[in-house]
Amino acid sequence: MKKSKVLSFQKNKISAINLQETLIVLAIIGILLLLALPNLMPLISKAKSVEAQVQLKAIYNAQTTYRYMHSKYSNIMGELDFEPPRTVKENGTANYVYEILSADNATFKARAEAITDFDGDGVFNVWEVDENGNPKQIVKD
């Protein structure tokens, strides 16, 4: 009777992967990620720079509205209908700080400067917008 139980148990055996095979697969995935990460860094930096472009466009729109009302651009961020997002240093989500560099009756220039180094090379990304409304990358990260 014992032999029949052993034989029936062996017949119901299901094939599966063992711990060693799982660890080998995880190691291969880790190596592939390490190889791919340097190639993905420019894409990560580009994706994070979208924040600066969107916020600079909002500053441009706020400056345009202010100019229609006061016949000049504003030097003071608080006068505009724009509230900069809280940065990661202030427990927020923004990676850029925003400032107005210059403003007069006909022109203005605003800047977005990264507060984090996206690719670890010591260079911080900088974008600017002027009265034409097209954000330009000044310093590439």
CSV table of C-alpha atoms in Angstrom, one decimal:
chain,number,residue,atom,x,y,z
A,1,MET,CA,0.0,0.0,0.0
A,2,LYS,CA,2.9,2.4,0.7
A,3,LYS,CA,4.2,1.9,-2.8
A,4,SER,CA,0.9,2.8,-4.4
A,5,LYS,CA,0.8,6.1,-2.3
A,6,VAL,CA,4.3,7.0,-3.4
A,7,LEU,CA,3.6,6.3,-7.1
A,8,SER,CA,0.3,8.3,-7.0
A,9,PHE,CA,2.2,11.2,-5.3
A,10,GLN,CA,4.9,11.2,-8.0
A,11,LYS,CA,2.2,11.1,-10.8
A,12,ASN,CA,0.6,14.3,-9.4
A,13,LYS,CA,3.9,16.3,-9.3
A,14,ILE,CA,3.6,19.7,-10.9
A,15,SER,CA,6.7,21.2,-12.6
A,16,ALA,CA,7.7,24.7,-11.3
A,17,ILE,CA,10.8,26.9,-11.0
A,18,ASN,CA,13.0,26.7,-8.0
A,19,LEU,CA,14.7,29.4,-6.0
A,20,GLN,CA,18.0,29.2,-7.9
A,21,GLU,CA,16.3,29.8,-11.3
A,22,THR,CA,14.3,32.7,-9.8
A,23,LEU,CA,17.5,34.4,-8.5
A,24,ILE,CA,19.3,33.9,-11.8
A,25,VAL,CA,16.4,35.6,-13.6
A,26,LEU,CA,16.4,38.5,-11.1
A,27,ALA,CA,20.2,38.9,-11.5
A,28,ILE,CA,19.8,39.1,-15.3
A,29,ILE,CA,17.0,41.7,-15.0
A,30,GLY,CA,19.3,43.7,-12.7
A,31,ILE,CA,22.2,43.6,-15.1
A,32,LEU,CA,20.0,44.7,-18.0
A,33,LEU,CA,18.7,47.6,-15.9
A,34,LEU,CA,22.2,48.7,-15.1
A,35,LEU,CA,23.1,48.6,-18.8
A,36,ALA,CA,19.9,50.6,-19.8
A,37,LEU,CA,20.0,53.3,-17.1
A,38,PRO,CA,22.7,55.5,-18.6
A,39,ASN,CA,20.8,55.6,-21.9
A,40,LEU,CA,17.6,56.6,-20.1
A,41,MET,CA,19.1,59.5,-18.1
A,42,PRO,CA,18.6,62.1,-21.0
A,43,LEU,CA,15.0,61.0,-21.3
A,44,ILE,CA,14.4,61.4,-17.5
A,45,SER,CA,16.0,64.9,-17.7
A,46,LYS,CA,13.9,65.8,-20.7
A,47,ALA,CA,10.7,64.7,-19.0
A,48,LYS,CA,11.5,66.7,-15.8
A,49,SER,CA,12.1,69.8,-17.9
A,50,VAL,CA,8.5,69.8,-19.1
A,51,GLU,CA,7.6,71.2,-15.6
A,52,ALA,CA,9.8,74.3,-16.3
A,53,GLN,CA,8.3,74.8,-19.7
A,54,VAL,CA,4.7,74.5,-18.5
A,55,GLN,CA,5.3,76.9,-15.5
A,56,LEU,CA,7.1,79.4,-17.7
A,57,LYS,CA,4.2,79.4,-20.1
A,58,ALA,CA,1.9,80.1,-17.1
A,59,ILE,CA,4.2,83.0,-16.1
A,60,TYR,CA,4.0,84.3,-19.7
A,61,ASN,CA,0.2,84.2,-19.6
A,62,ALA,CA,0.1,85.9,-16.3
A,63,GLN,CA,2.5,88.6,-17.5
A,64,THR,CA,0.4,89.1,-20.7
A,65,THR,CA,-2.7,89.6,-18.6
A,66,TYR,CA,-0.9,92.0,-16.2
A,67,ARG,CA,0.3,94.0,-19.2
A,68,TYR,CA,-3.2,94.3,-20.6
A,69,MET,CA,-4.4,95.7,-17.3
A,70,HIS,CA,-1.4,97.9,-16.4
A,71,SER,CA,0.3,98.7,-19.7
A,72,LYS,CA,3.6,97.2,-18.5
A,73,TYR,CA,5.1,93.9,-17.3
A,74,SER,CA,5.6,93.2,-13.6
A,75,ASN,CA,9.0,92.8,-11.9
A,76,ILE,CA,7.3,91.2,-8.8
A,77,MET,CA,6.0,87.7,-8.9
A,78,GLY,CA,3.4,88.4,-6.2
A,79,GLU,CA,1.6,90.9,-8.5
A,80,LEU,CA,1.0,88.3,-11.1
A,81,ASP,CA,-1.8,85.7,-11.1
A,82,PHE,CA,0.9,83.0,-10.6
A,83,GLU,CA,1.8,81.0,-7.6
A,84,PRO,CA,5.0,79.0,-8.0
A,85,PRO,CA,4.7,75.4,-6.9
A,86,ARG,CA,6.4,74.2,-3.7
A,87,THR,CA,9.8,72.7,-4.4
A,88,VAL,CA,11.1,69.4,-3.3
A,89,LYS,CA,13.2,71.2,-0.6
A,90,GLU,CA,9.9,72.6,0.8
A,91,ASN,CA,8.2,69.1,0.8
A,92,GLY,CA,6.6,69.9,-2.6
A,93,THR,CA,7.0,68.3,-6.0
A,94,ALA,CA,8.6,71.0,-8.1
A,95,ASN,CA,12.1,70.6,-9.3
A,96,TYR,CA,12.6,74.2,-10.4
A,97,VAL,CA,12.5,77.7,-8.8
A,98,TYR,CA,11.1,80.6,-10.7
A,99,GLU,CA,12.1,84.2,-10.8
A,100,ILE,CA,11.5,87.3,-13.0
A,101,LEU,CA,14.9,88.6,-14.2
A,102,SER,CA,13.7,91.9,-15.8
A,103,ALA,CA,10.5,93.6,-16.8
A,104,ASP,CA,9.6,97.0,-18.3
A,105,ASN,CA,6.9,98.4,-20.5
A,106,ALA,CA,7.7,96.3,-23.6
A,107,THR,CA,9.7,93.3,-22.5
A,108,PHE,CA,10.2,90.8,-19.7
A,109,LYS,CA,12.4,87.8,-18.9
A,110,ALA,CA,11.6,85.0,-16.4
A,111,ARG,CA,13.8,82.1,-15.5
A,112,ALA,CA,13.3,78.6,-14.2
A,113,GLU,CA,16.4,77.0,-12.5
A,114,ALA,CA,16.6,73.4,-11.4
A,115,ILE,CA,17.3,72.8,-7.8
A,116,THR,CA,18.2,69.2,-8.4
A,117,ASP,CA,20.9,67.8,-10.6
A,118,PHE,CA,18.9,65.2,-12.7
A,119,ASP,CA,21.9,63.3,-14.1
A,120,GLY,CA,24.5,63.9,-11.4
A,121,ASP,CA,27.0,65.8,-13.5
A,122,GLY,CA,27.0,69.0,-11.4
A,123,VAL,CA,25.1,71.1,-14.1
A,124,PHE,CA,21.7,72.4,-13.3
A,125,ASN,CA,19.1,72.9,-16.0
A,126,VAL,CA,18.0,76.5,-16.7
A,127,TRP,CA,15.1,77.7,-18.9
A,128,GLU,CA,13.9,81.2,-19.7
A,129,VAL,CA,10.9,82.8,-21.3
A,130,ASP,CA,10.4,86.3,-22.7
A,131,GLU,CA,7.6,88.4,-24.0
A,132,ASN,CA,7.3,86.2,-27.1
A,133,GLY,CA,6.2,83.3,-24.9
A,134,ASN,CA,8.6,80.6,-26.2
A,135,PRO,CA,10.6,78.8,-23.4
A,136,LYS,CA,14.2,78.4,-24.3
A,137,GLN,CA,16.7,76.1,-22.6
A,138,ILE,CA,19.7,78.2,-21.5
A,139,VAL,CA,21.8,75.5,-19.7
A,140,LYS,CA,21.2,71.9,-20.7
A,141,ASP,CA,21.5,69.2,-18.0
